[in-house]
Amino acid sequence: MEKADRRGTRPGRRGRYRTGVAVVAAALALAGLAAWELSGGAQGSTRAGAASGTPVDYPTLPHTAVQISPSACGAGWTHPAAGLQVFDVTDTGVSPADVDLVEPATGAVVAEVEGLAPNRSRPLLVHLAPGTYAFRCLQQDVDAVTGPTVTVKGPKGAGTSGAAGTSSEAGSGTPAVVPVTEQDLIPATLAYQHWVAGQLPTLVSDVTALQAAVSSGDVAGARQHWLTAHLDYERLGAAYGAFGDVDEEINGPRQDSTGFHALEYGLWHGASASSLAPVAAKLLTDVQGLQTSWATVQLDPLVLGVRAHEIVENAIEFELSGRTDYGSDSNLATVQANLDGTAEVLSLLRPLLTSRVDVPAVDAAMAAARSELATLNGAPLASLAQVPREQLNAVFGNLVEQLAPVAAVLDVRRTT
């Protein structure tokens, strides 16, 4: 599925989860989203043109000017052809519009433009296999309108779109993705909420042991319990948005106030147990409150797919960079916990992903990341030589690329 310029940001954990432009661009290209919005990087100038309303020039490709409005959805597409091409989509209506290029028989989306303003144009780069297509125009405040069905012909054997939402021959065209609904995501979301509820008692128990060790002056024991409890928390990455402000108190990226990292800094920098006792006591109170309040939490089904990508992206940006190491040298162990959390999310989403993304490629990337961490056996990041560090970065770069399409295809889209 190709996607033209997309604006807006995703919810961020303490501002830490952000779209890594170069990485995500490559990842979405794997899912057929090569025209994804980029705010910088190699295609920055291309996206700047799209954002300003000026059609991006792909001079070596065929262009088709297409009008989008409730009364003229898809007007202008009169000479259909297979292959890589550009639709210069112009909103001729009076309000902003989302535009999908769909397979009418299944409703699968091949390409899309989001938030196209009136009297503005945006290029839609897509590779069409032989088959039938139509533009679906979703003008603001009016019902969706589907334009005329267009038949794209091509050389024999070029491939056609499959009923499951992907092309029947690799490379024959941009994969089409059947949109998910919020109702599709609810079972996985409820299952994840239940899973988190089952993890919280262990977190509370381990933080209790941490607090007891600090109170008794057992620094060595406190360090051990700190690592165990911190990894408990890091496995819950997909739930962070539902934790509210207490997430900042528990795991905020700082060393001088409350939470895990304040304790980490003190335990590994010679702070007295008496000075750390109030910090440990507050951490225990916070996680106990989190356990109590979780029963009333309603996790947003729309974010679960996004988290599958963002947990690993966060691990790359903050753990593999060492930016959240305040003395324990436990970044690689934290990344392993992040992978555990990602694996849980993927397992619950798998029924929705099987026909929409390359699940074997995702599984292989996850396995490679686990294997790489096992090889390094929790070594401090600073101790890694150049070659193993480069290998580690490469493996996780590939993983985040493979996971990015999960967020894209599980984005709930308007269809009516």
Short mmCIF file of C-alpha atoms in Angstrom, two decimals:
data_model
loop_
_atom_site.label_atom_id
_atom_site.label_comp_id
_atom_site.label_asym_id
_atom_site.label_seq_id
_atom_site.Cartn_x
_atom_site.Cartn_y
_atom_site.Cartn_z
CA MET A 1 0.00 0.00 0.00
CA GLU A 2 1.40 3.35 -1.03
CA LYS A 3 0.86 6.38 1.14
CA ALA A 4 1.28 9.98 0.12
CA ASP A 5 2.21 12.75 2.51
CA ARG A 6 0.82 12.16 6.01
CA ARG A 7 0.87 14.86 8.68
CA GLY A 8 0.59 14.71 12.46
CA THR A 9 2.49 12.98 15.23
CA ARG A 10 1.87 9.88 17.24
CA PRO A 11 1.47 9.92 20.99
CA GLY A 12 4.87 9.90 22.65
CA ARG A 13 6.14 8.47 25.88
CA ARG A 14 7.69 11.38 27.75
CA GLY A 15 8.46 12.78 24.31
CA ARG A 16 10.72 9.81 23.68
CA TYR A 17 8.77 7.97 20.98
CA ARG A 18 9.19 9.81 17.73
CA THR A 19 9.20 8.68 14.12
CA GLY A 20 12.78 8.10 13.03
CA VAL A 21 12.59 9.55 9.54
CA ALA A 22 15.29 7.64 7.72
CA VAL A 23 14.46 4.32 9.38
CA VAL A 24 10.72 4.53 8.98
CA ALA A 25 10.96 5.62 5.35
CA ALA A 26 12.88 2.47 4.51
CA ALA A 27 10.53 0.34 6.58
CA LEU A 28 7.38 1.60 4.99
CA ALA A 29 8.86 1.11 1.57
CA LEU A 30 9.00 -2.59 2.40
CA ALA A 31 5.24 -2.53 2.83
CA GLY A 32 4.73 -0.54 -0.34
CA LEU A 33 4.55 2.82 1.46
CA ALA A 34 7.42 4.49 -0.35
CA ALA A 35 5.70 7.85 -0.54
CA TRP A 36 5.24 8.13 3.23
CA GLU A 37 5.56 11.63 4.62
CA LEU A 38 9.12 12.55 5.48
CA SER A 39 10.07 15.61 7.45
CA GLY A 40 13.74 15.30 6.58
CA GLY A 41 16.38 12.90 5.31
CA ALA A 42 17.04 11.86 1.76
CA GLN A 43 13.54 12.71 0.50
CA GLY A 44 13.08 15.83 2.61
CA SER A 45 12.93 18.18 -0.35
CA THR A 46 10.39 15.94 -2.05
CA ARG A 47 8.08 15.99 0.94
CA ALA A 48 8.49 19.71 1.38
CA GLY A 49 7.08 20.17 -2.07
CA ALA A 50 4.13 17.92 -1.30
CA ALA A 51 3.43 19.71 1.96
CA SER A 52 3.31 23.07 0.22
CA GLY A 53 0.75 21.80 -2.26
CA THR A 54 3.18 21.73 -5.18
CA PRO A 55 3.14 18.40 -7.01
CA VAL A 56 6.45 16.58 -6.72
CA ASP A 57 8.06 15.97 -10.10
CA TYR A 58 8.93 12.38 -11.00
CA PRO A 59 10.05 13.25 -14.54
CA THR A 60 10.81 9.72 -15.67
CA LEU A 61 7.39 8.31 -14.71
CA PRO A 62 3.99 8.63 -16.39
CA HIS A 63 1.67 11.11 -14.65
CA THR A 64 -2.12 11.21 -14.52
CA ALA A 65 -3.98 14.23 -13.16
CA VAL A 66 -6.94 13.10 -11.04
CA GLN A 67 -9.66 15.30 -9.55
CA ILE A 68 -11.15 14.57 -6.16
CA SER A 69 -14.54 15.85 -5.06
CA PRO A 70 -17.93 14.38 -4.08
CA SER A 71 -19.20 14.96 -7.62
CA ALA A 72 -16.06 14.02 -9.53
CA CYS A 73 -14.22 11.34 -7.61
CA GLY A 74 -11.34 10.06 -9.72
CA ALA A 75 -12.16 12.22 -12.72
CA GLY A 76 -9.36 12.34 -15.25
CA TRP A 77 -8.17 8.76 -15.11
CA THR A 78 -9.06 7.85 -18.67
CA HIS A 79 -6.02 5.94 -19.92
CA PRO A 80 -5.25 3.26 -17.32
CA ALA A 81 -1.98 1.35 -17.57
CA ALA A 82 -0.04 -1.07 -15.42
CA GLY A 83 3.32 -0.30 -13.88
CA LEU A 84 4.99 2.32 -11.73
CA GLN A 85 3.27 5.68 -12.13
CA VAL A 86 2.19 8.89 -10.41
CA PHE A 87 -1.31 10.22 -9.84
CA ASP A 88 -1.28 13.98 -9.30
CA VAL A 89 -4.33 14.17 -7.04
CA THR A 90 -6.09 17.53 -6.75
CA ASP A 91 -8.88 18.31 -4.30
CA THR A 92 -11.45 20.25 -6.32
CA GLY A 93 -14.00 20.16 -3.50
CA VAL A 94 -14.66 22.75 -0.82
CA SER A 95 -13.24 20.86 2.19
CA PRO A 96 -10.23 18.69 3.03
CA ALA A 97 -10.34 15.10 1.84
CA ASP A 98 -8.74 11.72 2.30
CA VAL A 99 -8.38 9.73 -0.90
CA ASP A 100 -7.93 5.98 -1.30
CA LEU A 101 -7.15 3.98 -4.41
CA VAL A 102 -8.94 0.70 -3.75
CA GLU A 103 -9.75 -2.67 -5.20
CA PRO A 104 -13.57 -2.44 -5.37
CA ALA A 105 -14.20 -6.16 -4.92
CA THR A 106 -12.45 -6.38 -1.54
CA GLY A 107 -12.16 -2.78 -0.39
CA ALA A 108 -8.40 -3.30 -0.07
CA VAL A 109 -6.45 -0.05 -0.17
CA VAL A 110 -3.60 0.16 -2.66
CA ALA A 111 -2.64 3.79 -2.09
CA GLU A 112 -3.86 6.75 -0.11
CA VAL A 113 -3.61 10.49 0.42
CA GLU A 114 -4.59 11.97 3.76
CA GLY A 115 -5.70 15.48 4.61
CA LEU A 116 -5.58 16.95 1.12
CA ALA A 117 -6.66 20.60 1.31
CA PRO A 118 -9.03 22.20 -1.23
CA ASN A 119 -7.29 23.47 -4.38
CA ARG A 120 -4.13 21.61 -3.48
CA SER A 121 -2.42 18.73 -5.25
CA ARG A 122 -0.31 15.87 -4.02
CA PRO A 123 1.53 13.13 -5.92
CA LEU A 124 0.62 9.52 -5.30
CA LEU A 125 3.34 7.12 -6.40
CA VAL A 126 2.03 3.61 -7.00
CA HIS A 127 2.87 0.44 -8.92
CA LEU A 128 -0.30 -0.99 -10.43
CA ALA A 129 -0.67 -4.63 -11.41
CA PRO A 130 -3.37 -5.62 -13.88
CA GLY A 131 -6.72 -5.58 -12.13
CA THR A 132 -9.67 -3.36 -11.28
CA TYR A 133 -9.37 -0.17 -9.23
CA ALA A 134 -11.37 2.85 -8.18
CA PHE A 135 -10.74 6.04 -6.24
CA ARG A 136 -12.65 6.45 -3.01
CA CYS A 137 -13.09 10.07 -1.92
CA LEU A 138 -13.68 10.81 1.73
CA GLN A 139 -14.51 14.48 1.82
CA GLN A 140 -14.88 16.01 5.26
CA ASP A 141 -18.46 16.09 6.60
CA VAL A 142 -19.98 14.10 3.71
CA ASP A 143 -20.41 10.42 2.93
CA ALA A 144 -17.68 8.57 1.09
CA VAL A 145 -17.98 8.47 -2.69
CA THR A 146 -16.43 5.78 -4.88
CA GLY A 147 -15.54 6.77 -8.40
CA PRO A 148 -15.78 4.70 -11.57
CA THR A 149 -14.18 1.28 -11.64
CA VAL A 150 -11.16 1.27 -13.95
CA THR A 151 -9.67 -1.86 -15.46
CA VAL A 152 -5.90 -1.93 -15.76
CA LYS A 153 -4.61 -4.33 -18.38
CA GLY A 154 -1.08 -5.54 -18.83
CA PRO A 155 1.07 -8.23 -20.40
CA LYS A 156 0.05 -11.81 -19.78
CA GLY A 157 1.53 -13.16 -16.56
CA ALA A 158 2.12 -9.73 -15.05
CA GLY A 159 0.14 -10.73 -11.98
CA THR A 160 -3.12 -9.67 -10.42
CA SER A 161 -4.13 -8.68 -6.96
CA GLY A 162 -4.99 -11.55 -4.66
CA ALA A 163 -8.18 -11.81 -2.61
CA ALA A 164 -6.24 -11.75 0.65
CA GLY A 165 -5.09 -8.24 -0.04
CA THR A 166 -1.63 -8.84 -1.51
CA SER A 167 -0.51 -9.34 -5.07
CA SER A 168 -0.32 -12.86 -6.31
CA GLU A 169 3.17 -12.43 -7.72
CA ALA A 170 5.99 -10.73 -5.85
CA GLY A 171 6.80 -7.40 -7.44
CA SER A 172 3.74 -7.37 -9.70
CA GLY A 173 2.29 -4.31 -8.00
CA THR A 174 1.90 -2.37 -4.81
CA PRO A 175 0.33 -4.68 -2.21
CA ALA A 176 -3.27 -3.90 -1.32
CA VAL A 177 -4.28 -3.97 2.31
CA VAL A 178 -7.78 -4.63 3.59
CA PRO A 179 -8.46 -1.92 6.20
CA VAL A 180 -8.99 -2.90 9.80
CA THR A 181 -11.81 -1.55 11.93
CA GLU A 182 -11.71 -0.53 15.55
CA GLN A 183 -13.85 -3.60 16.27
CA ASP A 184 -11.13 -5.78 14.69
CA LEU A 185 -8.61 -4.43 17.20
CA ILE A 186 -10.74 -4.70 20.33
CA PRO A 187 -10.10 -8.42 21.09
CA ALA A 188 -6.32 -7.97 20.94
CA THR A 189 -6.55 -4.81 23.03
CA LEU A 190 -8.62 -6.49 25.74
CA ALA A 191 -6.24 -9.44 25.77
CA TYR A 192 -3.30 -7.08 26.18
CA GLN A 193 -5.00 -5.29 29.07
CA HIS A 194 -5.50 -8.67 30.73
CA TRP A 195 -1.84 -9.57 30.14
CA VAL A 196 -0.66 -6.33 31.74
CA ALA A 197 -2.92 -6.97 34.72
CA GLY A 198 -1.19 -10.30 35.14
CA GLN A 199 2.26 -8.69 35.06
CA LEU A 200 1.61 -5.96 37.63
CA PRO A 201 1.64 -8.18 40.76
CA THR A 202 5.15 -9.33 39.86
CA LEU A 203 6.24 -5.73 39.36
CA VAL A 204 4.84 -4.74 42.76
CA SER A 205 6.48 -7.74 44.43
CA ASP A 206 9.88 -6.99 42.93
CA VAL A 207 9.70 -3.29 43.79
CA THR A 208 8.76 -4.29 47.33
CA ALA A 209 11.94 -6.37 47.50
CA LEU A 210 13.91 -3.43 46.11
CA GLN A 211 12.46 -1.06 48.70
CA ALA A 212 13.23 -3.50 51.52
CA ALA A 213 16.85 -3.88 50.39
CA VAL A 214 17.32 -0.12 50.23
CA SER A 215 15.75 0.34 53.66
CA SER A 216 18.06 -2.26 55.18
CA GLY A 217 21.17 -0.73 53.63
CA ASP A 218 21.83 -3.78 51.41
CA VAL A 219 23.27 -1.99 48.36
CA ALA A 220 24.31 -5.17 46.52
CA GLY A 221 20.87 -6.69 47.02
CA ALA A 222 19.19 -3.44 46.04
CA ARG A 223 21.11 -3.35 42.77
CA GLN A 224 19.96 -6.88 41.94
CA HIS A 225 16.35 -6.15 42.82
CA TRP A 226 16.51 -2.86 40.92
CA LEU A 227 17.41 -4.63 37.69
CA THR A 228 14.71 -7.28 38.10
CA ALA A 229 11.99 -4.72 38.85
CA HIS A 230 13.08 -2.32 36.12
CA LEU A 231 12.93 -5.06 33.51
CA ASP A 232 9.44 -5.96 34.75
CA TYR A 233 8.36 -2.43 33.96
CA GLU A 234 10.14 -2.20 30.62
CA ARG A 235 8.21 -5.23 29.36
CA LEU A 236 5.00 -3.19 29.59
CA GLY A 237 5.96 -0.75 26.87
CA ALA A 238 2.73 -0.95 24.88
CA ALA A 239 0.70 0.21 27.87
CA TYR A 240 2.64 3.37 28.64
CA GLY A 241 0.07 5.74 27.18
CA ALA A 242 -2.55 4.41 29.58
CA PHE A 243 -0.37 4.88 32.66
CA GLY A 244 -0.78 8.65 32.61
CA ASP A 245 1.51 10.94 34.61
CA VAL A 246 2.62 8.14 36.91
CA ASP A 247 4.72 6.74 34.06
CA GLU A 248 6.90 9.83 34.29
CA GLU A 249 7.24 9.35 38.03
CA ILE A 250 8.14 5.68 37.72
CA ASN A 251 10.47 5.67 34.72
CA GLY A 252 11.18 9.26 33.72
CA PRO A 253 14.55 9.78 32.01
CA ARG A 254 16.27 11.65 34.81
CA GLN A 255 18.55 10.93 37.74
CA ASP A 256 17.73 13.57 40.32
CA SER A 257 14.13 13.08 41.42
CA THR A 258 11.99 9.94 41.58
CA GLY A 259 11.62 6.54 40.02
CA PHE A 260 13.86 3.83 38.69
CA HIS A 261 16.52 6.06 37.21
CA ALA A 262 16.94 8.16 40.36
CA LEU A 263 17.51 4.93 42.28
CA GLU A 264 19.84 3.63 39.60
CA TYR A 265 22.01 6.71 39.74
CA GLY A 266 22.20 6.61 43.53
CA LEU A 267 22.86 2.88 43.80
CA TRP A 268 25.71 2.97 41.31
CA HIS A 269 27.20 6.32 42.41
CA GLY A 270 27.67 5.81 46.12
CA ALA A 271 24.55 7.48 47.51
CA SER A 272 23.67 6.52 51.06
CA ALA A 273 20.85 4.08 51.65
CA SER A 274 19.15 6.62 53.90
CA SER A 275 19.05 9.19 51.10
CA LEU A 276 17.57 6.63 48.70
CA ALA A 277 14.97 5.24 51.08
CA PRO A 278 12.34 7.94 50.30
CA VAL A 279 12.88 7.42 46.57
CA ALA A 280 12.36 3.67 46.90
CA ALA A 281 9.30 4.18 49.08
CA LYS A 282 7.71 6.52 46.53
CA LEU A 283 8.45 4.12 43.70
CA LEU A 284 6.68 1.37 45.60
CA THR A 285 3.69 3.63 46.24
CA ASP A 286 3.55 4.54 42.55
CA VAL A 287 3.59 0.97 41.26
CA GLN A 288 1.02 -0.10 43.87
CA GLY A 289 -1.22 2.74 42.70
CA LEU A 290 -0.68 1.66 39.11
CA GLN A 291 -1.81 -1.86 39.94
CA THR A 292 -4.90 -0.56 41.73
CA SER A 293 -5.92 1.81 38.95
CA TRP A 294 -5.28 -0.59 36.06
CA ALA A 295 -8.64 -2.33 36.54
CA THR A 296 -10.40 0.86 35.41
CA VAL A 297 -8.13 1.60 32.45
CA GLN A 298 -9.47 1.35 28.91
CA LEU A 299 -6.58 1.01 26.49
CA ASP A 300 -7.18 2.68 23.13
CA PRO A 301 -7.41 -0.03 20.43
CA LEU A 302 -5.98 2.40 17.90
CA VAL A 303 -2.53 2.49 19.49
CA LEU A 304 -1.64 -1.17 19.92
CA GLY A 305 -0.25 -1.58 16.40
CA VAL A 306 1.73 1.63 16.72
CA ARG A 307 3.36 0.44 19.91
CA ALA A 308 4.71 -2.70 18.23
CA HIS A 309 6.97 -0.42 16.22
CA GLU A 310 7.56 2.31 18.79
CA ILE A 311 8.84 0.07 21.58
CA VAL A 312 11.76 -1.05 19.43
CA GLU A 313 12.27 2.42 18.01
CA ASN A 314 12.53 3.71 21.56
CA ALA A 315 15.02 0.97 22.41
CA ILE A 316 17.22 2.01 19.51
CA GLU A 317 17.12 5.72 20.26
CA PHE A 318 17.51 5.62 24.02
CA GLU A 319 18.81 2.22 25.12
CA LEU A 320 21.22 1.31 22.33
CA SER A 321 22.56 4.86 22.43
CA GLY A 322 23.23 4.55 26.16
CA ARG A 323 21.31 7.72 26.92
CA THR A 324 19.32 6.09 29.72
CA ASP A 325 22.27 4.45 31.46
CA TYR A 326 22.76 6.02 34.88
CA GLY A 327 25.34 3.55 36.09
CA SER A 328 23.92 0.03 35.90
CA ASP A 329 25.22 -0.84 32.39
CA SER A 330 21.91 -2.64 31.87
CA ASN A 331 20.88 -1.21 28.51
CA LEU A 332 21.11 -4.51 26.65
CA ALA A 333 19.05 -6.25 29.32
CA THR A 334 16.46 -3.48 28.97
CA VAL A 335 16.37 -3.96 25.22
CA GLN A 336 15.70 -7.67 25.76
CA ALA A 337 12.77 -6.73 28.00
CA ASN A 338 11.54 -4.37 25.29
CA LEU A 339 11.67 -7.25 22.81
CA ASP A 340 9.64 -9.38 25.20
CA GLY A 341 6.98 -6.67 25.31
CA THR A 342 7.00 -6.33 21.53
CA ALA A 343 6.65 -10.09 21.11
CA GLU A 344 3.56 -10.09 23.32
CA VAL A 345 1.93 -7.36 21.24
CA LEU A 346 2.76 -9.13 17.99
CA SER A 347 1.37 -12.42 19.24
CA LEU A 348 -1.98 -10.80 20.00
CA LEU A 349 -2.07 -8.94 16.68
CA ARG A 350 -0.95 -11.89 14.57
CA PRO A 351 -4.44 -12.86 13.32
CA LEU A 352 -4.79 -9.37 11.84
CA LEU A 353 -1.27 -9.26 10.45
CA THR A 354 -1.11 -12.58 8.63
CA SER A 355 -2.77 -11.31 5.44
CA ARG A 356 -1.43 -7.76 5.70
CA VAL A 357 2.33 -7.83 6.31
CA ASP A 358 5.24 -10.18 5.75
CA VAL A 359 4.92 -11.95 9.10
CA PRO A 360 7.79 -14.42 8.43
CA ALA A 361 10.11 -11.47 7.80
CA VAL A 362 9.02 -9.88 11.08
CA ASP A 363 9.55 -13.17 12.93
CA ALA A 364 13.00 -13.57 11.38
CA ALA A 365 13.99 -10.04 12.36
CA MET A 366 12.79 -10.60 15.93
CA ALA A 367 14.74 -13.86 16.13
CA ALA A 368 17.87 -12.18 14.79
CA ALA A 369 17.60 -9.43 17.39
CA ARG A 370 17.20 -11.94 20.22
CA SER A 371 20.15 -13.96 18.93
CA GLU A 372 22.35 -10.88 18.76
CA LEU A 373 21.51 -9.93 22.34
CA ALA A 374 22.20 -13.48 23.49
CA THR A 375 25.61 -13.36 21.83
CA LEU A 376 26.48 -10.14 23.64
CA ASN A 377 25.23 -11.59 26.94
CA GLY A 378 24.38 -8.28 28.58
CA ALA A 379 27.77 -6.67 28.06
CA PRO A 380 28.01 -2.94 28.81
CA LEU A 381 27.52 -0.92 25.64
CA ALA A 382 30.74 0.97 26.22
CA SER A 383 32.69 -2.30 26.17
CA LEU A 384 31.59 -3.31 22.68
CA ALA A 385 34.16 -3.11 19.92
CA GLN A 386 33.27 -1.44 16.65
CA VAL A 387 32.32 -4.56 14.70
CA PRO A 388 29.87 -6.06 17.24
CA ARG A 389 28.40 -2.61 17.85
CA GLU A 390 27.82 -2.14 14.13
CA GLN A 391 26.27 -5.60 13.90
CA LEU A 392 23.96 -4.82 16.81
CA ASN A 393 22.86 -1.57 15.19
CA ALA A 394 22.31 -3.27 11.84
CA VAL A 395 20.16 -6.04 13.32
CA PHE A 396 17.95 -3.60 15.19
CA GLY A 397 17.77 -1.26 12.22
CA ASN A 398 16.37 -4.12 10.17
CA LEU A 399 13.94 -5.02 12.94
CA VAL A 400 12.45 -1.56 13.19
CA GLU A 401 12.09 -1.51 9.40
CA GLN A 402 10.15 -4.77 9.47
CA LEU A 403 7.91 -3.56 12.30
CA ALA A 404 7.02 -0.18 10.82
CA PRO A 405 4.41 -1.62 8.40
CA VAL A 406 2.55 -3.11 11.38
CA ALA A 407 1.62 0.36 12.51
CA ALA A 408 0.71 1.41 8.98
CA VAL A 409 -1.63 -1.44 8.12
CA LEU A 410 -3.36 -1.43 11.52
CA ASP A 411 -4.20 2.25 11.25
CA VAL A 412 -8.01 2.40 11.28
CA ARG A 413 -9.21 4.06 8.09
CA ARG A 414 -12.52 5.66 7.26
CA THR A 415 -14.38 3.70 4.61
CA THR A 416 -17.86 5.29 4.59
#
